[in-house]
Amino acid sequence: MASQVSQLPSSSPLTSNKDEMRPKADFQPSIWGDLFLTCPKKDINAETEQRHQQLKEEVRKMIVAPMNNSTQKLNFIDSVQRLGVSYHFTKEIEDELENIYHNNNDAENDLYTTSLRFRLLREHGFNVSCDVFNKFKDEQGNFKSSMTSDVPGLLELYEASYLRVHGEDILDEAISFTTNHLRLVVASLDYPLSEQVSHALKQSIRRGLPRVEARHYLSVYHDIESHNKALLEFAKIDFNMLQLLHRKELSEICRWWKDLDFQKKLPYARDRVVEGYFWISGVYFEPQYSLGRKMLTKVIAMASIVDDTYDSYATYEELIPYTNAIERWDIKCINQLPEYMKPSYKALLDVYEEMEQLMAKHGRRYRVEYAKNAVYTSRNIYFIQKR
């Protein structure tokens, strides 16, 4: 809901010179301007696409190929994930982790491998007990002091601890233990380990946005001596291809938003369509979800408009027909609304009509009703708060 609300006279042309005092939130304007309105007119050439496919198959073979030990396998899978290309190899990765889960090698139970195995398996939904870390405690129940010299192991334990669930005290202790010791040594480490530790202390893998983390890890992985050249090249090409798709999507959304002209028609409302797209890209970035990203960004944008109308501008009397119009969901209701509400009401219905038509092509038109019900629910909450 909107914040920073103050009472301002209704001198805006939107109010038709009404005498009442309106709540008005003082939102900052968008910082993006028309930056994303146009997209670079370039496409991935055929040679690059062919190289992308060739490298993809090479990486696929490496994922399933036997390796000297499970540590190598886990490291490779972790790199594939952190470089943001694991969506190409979902089944292969699941199969390899399934095999590791059922064939644990006691000879590979050092801190680094144990922590990495724990994190990857938990990330993929395997039931792994935190008791695997008990062996790293001394007789007094504290983590062994000898662990502090194993910085890669500490870093992996730190990352693994962020997949804890309620009641796992040993992982709560692990976060405190690893954080303290990593902070003590980070300044004395060499690159790229120093960068990995520094970045992790600011934000763990678990709390990062996949695309942002992938971009960061691309630069770090390049400087890791044992990096896989084919994987790195594939990840770079894939990142650029996907980024171009995202730019095209955002450009399309920004053109839609600019055509609505809400900046002039509804100056009280937030202009956060770019942030909305960024949010949804954090939910799912993969190319097959392109339609979902575009539709949900529009849904978020319209939800923000409705929110600001209720919370930051409209009077209680104006909200009565507005609330009824949303409940009836009928364009004929538009004539009962104040003039300034009409553009946003029509845009709201248009977004869900577009969604309905797209879902109908896939035989899933019924799903839009669930989305509309969410609008009804939020509308009721907004209206109750306005009373």
GROMACS .gro file of C-alpha atoms in nm, residues 67-266:
model
  200
   67MET     CA    1   3.424  -3.831  -1.312
   68ASN     CA    2   3.706  -3.925  -1.078
   69ASN     CA    3   3.498  -3.857  -0.768
   70SER     CA    4   3.172  -3.703  -0.653
   71THR     CA    5   3.347  -3.378  -0.558
   72GLN     CA    6   3.431  -3.313  -0.923
   73LYS     CA    7   3.075  -3.395  -1.025
   74LEU     CA    8   2.927  -3.168  -0.757
   75ASN     CA    9   3.162  -2.885  -0.851
   76PHE     CA   10   3.065  -2.908  -1.216
   77ILE     CA   11   2.692  -2.915  -1.142
   78ASP     CA   12   2.734  -2.619  -0.906
   79SER     CA   13   2.915  -2.422  -1.176
   80VAL     CA   14   2.643  -2.503  -1.430
   81GLN     CA   15   2.382  -2.375  -1.186
   82ARG     CA   16   2.565  -2.062  -1.078
   83LEU     CA   17   2.638  -1.964  -1.438
   84GLY     CA   18   2.265  -1.965  -1.502
   85VAL     CA   19   2.244  -2.244  -1.760
   86SER     CA   20   2.109  -2.533  -1.554
   87TYR     CA   21   1.761  -2.485  -1.705
   88HIS     CA   22   1.895  -2.655  -2.018
   89PHE     CA   23   1.988  -2.970  -1.825
   90THR     CA   24   1.717  -3.019  -1.564
   91LYS     CA   25   1.676  -3.394  -1.610
   92GLU     CA   26   2.047  -3.466  -1.640
   93ILE     CA   27   2.124  -3.277  -1.319
   94GLU     CA   28   1.839  -3.442  -1.130
   95ASP     CA   29   1.958  -3.787  -1.239
   96GLU     CA   30   2.317  -3.718  -1.135
   97LEU     CA   31   2.213  -3.582  -0.796
   98GLU     CA   32   1.982  -3.879  -0.745
   99ASN     CA   33   2.280  -4.106  -0.800
  100ILE     CA   34   2.496  -3.906  -0.558
  101TYR     CA   35   2.217  -3.908  -0.299
  102HIS     CA   36   2.195  -4.288  -0.303
  103ASN     CA   37   2.568  -4.355  -0.334
  104ASN     CA   38   2.741  -4.147  -0.072
  105ASN     CA   39   3.115  -4.214  -0.053
  106ASP     CA   40   3.244  -4.191   0.304
  107ALA     CA   41   3.593  -4.123   0.170
  108GLU     CA   42   3.471  -3.788   0.038
  109ASN     CA   43   3.337  -3.643   0.360
  110ASP     CA   44   3.564  -3.343   0.404
  111LEU     CA   45   3.400  -3.013   0.501
  112TYR     CA   46   3.394  -2.875   0.147
  113THR     CA   47   3.237  -3.181  -0.019
  114THR     CA   48   2.992  -3.248   0.264
  115SER     CA   49   2.868  -2.888   0.256
  116LEU     CA   50   2.845  -2.870  -0.123
  117ARG     CA   51   2.661  -3.202  -0.142
  118PHE     CA   52   2.420  -3.091   0.131
  119ARG     CA   53   2.344  -2.760  -0.043
  120LEU     CA   54   2.291  -2.900  -0.391
  121LEU     CA   55   2.074  -3.187  -0.270
  122ARG     CA   56   1.859  -2.959  -0.056
  123GLU     CA   57   1.823  -2.710  -0.340
  124HIS     CA   58   1.675  -2.993  -0.544
  125GLY     CA   59   1.438  -3.116  -0.274
  126PHE     CA   60   1.624  -3.420  -0.148
  127ASN     CA   61   1.573  -3.508   0.218
  128VAL     CA   62   1.920  -3.452   0.364
  129SER     CA   63   1.976  -3.441   0.738
  130CYS     CA   64   2.186  -3.167   0.893
  131ASP     CA   65   2.336  -3.438   1.114
  132VAL     CA   66   2.602  -3.481   0.845
  133PHE     CA   67   2.777  -3.182   1.005
  134ASN     CA   68   2.804  -3.335   1.352
  135LYS     CA   69   3.141  -3.488   1.266
  136PHE     CA   70   3.287  -3.139   1.238
  137LYS     CA   71   3.223  -3.068   1.607
  138ASP     CA   72   3.457  -3.137   1.898
  139GLU     CA   73   3.380  -3.304   2.229
  140GLN     CA   74   3.251  -2.977   2.373
  141GLY     CA   75   2.994  -2.944   2.095
  142ASN     CA   76   3.174  -2.659   1.917
  143PHE     CA   77   3.292  -2.654   1.558
  144LYS     CA   78   3.652  -2.772   1.540
  145SER     CA   79   3.908  -2.492   1.535
  146SER     CA   80   4.101  -2.675   1.261
  147MET     CA   81   3.820  -2.587   1.019
  148THR     CA   82   3.916  -2.220   1.021
  149SER     CA   83   4.213  -2.284   0.790
  150ASP     CA   84   3.987  -2.440   0.526
  151VAL     CA   85   3.843  -2.125   0.367
  152PRO     CA   86   3.673  -2.298   0.068
  153GLY     CA   87   3.517  -2.542   0.314
  154LEU     CA   88   3.401  -2.259   0.542
  155LEU     CA   89   3.251  -2.080   0.243
  156GLU     CA   90   3.057  -2.389   0.137
  157LEU     CA   91   2.935  -2.449   0.493
  158TYR     CA   92   2.824  -2.085   0.505
  159GLU     CA   93   2.625  -2.124   0.182
  160ALA     CA   94   2.480  -2.459   0.292
  161SER     CA   95   2.359  -2.309   0.620
  162TYR     CA   96   2.119  -2.081   0.434
  163LEU     CA   97   1.913  -2.385   0.339
  164ARG     CA   98   1.833  -2.460   0.702
  165VAL     CA   99   1.481  -2.511   0.831
  166HIS     CA  100   1.332  -2.434   1.171
  167GLY     CA  101   1.490  -2.628   1.454
  168GLU     CA  102   1.823  -2.704   1.285
  169ASP     CA  103   2.039  -2.550   1.556
  170ILE     CA  104   2.364  -2.678   1.413
  171LEU     CA  105   2.308  -2.475   1.095
  172ASP     CA  106   2.222  -2.165   1.299
  173GLU     CA  107   2.555  -2.213   1.475
  174ALA     CA  108   2.727  -2.272   1.140
  175ILE     CA  109   2.614  -1.937   1.002
  176SER     CA  110   2.754  -1.754   1.304
  177PHE     CA  111   3.077  -1.956   1.304
  178THR     CA  112   3.149  -1.924   0.932
  179THR     CA  113   3.047  -1.558   0.908
  180ASN     CA  114   3.281  -1.457   1.188
  181HIS     CA  115   3.581  -1.647   1.052
  182LEU     CA  116   3.526  -1.550   0.688
  183ARG     CA  117   3.514  -1.184   0.787
  184LEU     CA  118   3.845  -1.224   0.965
  185VAL     CA  119   4.027  -1.374   0.667
  186VAL     CA  120   3.866  -1.211   0.362
  187ALA     CA  121   4.116  -0.924   0.346
  188SER     CA  122   4.410  -1.164   0.333
  189LEU     CA  123   4.276  -1.388   0.055
  190ASP     CA  124   4.386  -1.387  -0.307
  191TYR     CA  125   4.153  -1.326  -0.599
  192PRO     CA  126   3.918  -1.489  -0.702
  193LEU     CA  127   3.856  -1.656  -0.365
  194SER     CA  128   3.855  -1.314  -0.197
  195GLU     CA  129   3.580  -1.196  -0.431
  196GLN     CA  130   3.375  -1.511  -0.374
  197VAL     CA  131   3.393  -1.471   0.003
  198SER     CA  132   3.327  -1.097  -0.006
  199HIS     CA  133   3.025  -1.141  -0.232
  200ALA     CA  134   2.886  -1.427  -0.024
  201LEU     CA  135   2.910  -1.224   0.297
  202LYS     CA  136   2.704  -0.951   0.134
  203GLN     CA  137   2.448  -1.196  -0.003
  204SER     CA  138   2.435  -1.574   0.000
  205ILE     CA  139   2.352  -1.772  -0.314
  206ARG     CA  140   2.016  -1.861  -0.163
  207ARG     CA  141   1.915  -1.495  -0.136
  208GLY     CA  142   2.034  -1.384  -0.477
  209LEU     CA  143   1.841  -1.324  -0.799
  210PRO     CA  144   1.946  -1.591  -1.052
  211ARG     CA  145   2.030  -1.359  -1.341
  212VAL     CA  146   2.216  -1.109  -1.124
  213GLU     CA  147   2.411  -1.389  -0.960
  214ALA     CA  148   2.487  -1.548  -1.297
  215ARG     CA  149   2.629  -1.223  -1.431
  216HIS     CA  150   2.852  -1.187  -1.127
  217TYR     CA  151   2.970  -1.547  -1.135
  218LEU     CA  152   3.057  -1.526  -1.505
  219SER     CA  153   3.333  -1.278  -1.426
  220VAL     CA  154   3.455  -1.476  -1.125
  221TYR     CA  155   3.445  -1.818  -1.292
  222HIS     CA  156   3.665  -1.691  -1.573
  223ASP     CA  157   3.945  -1.637  -1.321
  224ILE     CA  158   3.909  -1.969  -1.141
  225GLU     CA  159   4.210  -2.170  -1.255
  226SER     CA  160   4.015  -2.495  -1.291
  227HIS     CA  161   3.729  -2.343  -1.493
  228ASN     CA  162   3.586  -2.541  -1.783
  229LYS     CA  163   3.637  -2.346  -2.106
  230ALA     CA  164   3.346  -2.502  -2.294
  231LEU     CA  165   3.107  -2.435  -2.006
  232LEU     CA  166   3.225  -2.076  -1.973
  233GLU     CA  167   3.186  -2.005  -2.345
  234PHE     CA  168   2.841  -2.164  -2.347
  235ALA     CA  169   2.733  -1.963  -2.043
  236LYS     CA  170   2.846  -1.635  -2.200
  237ILE     CA  171   2.660  -1.699  -2.526
  238ASP     CA  172   2.351  -1.816  -2.341
  239PHE     CA  173   2.354  -1.511  -2.113
  240ASN     CA  174   2.374  -1.273  -2.410
  241MET     CA  175   2.096  -1.455  -2.596
  242LEU     CA  176   1.868  -1.448  -2.296
  243GLN     CA  177   1.950  -1.088  -2.214
  244LEU     CA  178   1.851  -0.986  -2.566
  245LEU     CA  179   1.517  -1.164  -2.524
  246HIS     CA  180   1.462  -0.985  -2.193
  247ARG     CA  181   1.542  -0.649  -2.352
  248LYS     CA  182   1.289  -0.714  -2.627
  249GLU     CA  183   1.023  -0.810  -2.374
  250LEU     CA  184   1.088  -0.504  -2.161
  251SER     CA  185   1.080  -0.279  -2.467
  252GLU     CA  186   0.740  -0.421  -2.563
  253ILE     CA  187   0.607  -0.366  -2.210
  254CYS     CA  188   0.743  -0.011  -2.194
  255ARG     CA  189   0.573   0.076  -2.523
  256TRP     CA  190   0.244  -0.060  -2.387
  257TRP     CA  191   0.287   0.146  -2.072
  258LYS     CA  192   0.379   0.464  -2.258
  259ASP     CA  193   0.075   0.428  -2.485
  260LEU     CA  194  -0.149   0.421  -2.176
  261ASP     CA  195  -0.003   0.762  -2.087
  262PHE     CA  196  -0.074   0.721  -1.717
  263GLN     CA  197   0.207   0.959  -1.631
  264LYS     CA  198  -0.016   1.243  -1.754
  265LYS     CA  199  -0.359   1.092  -1.695
  266LEU     CA  200  -0.285   0.962  -1.344
   0.00000   0.00000   0.00000
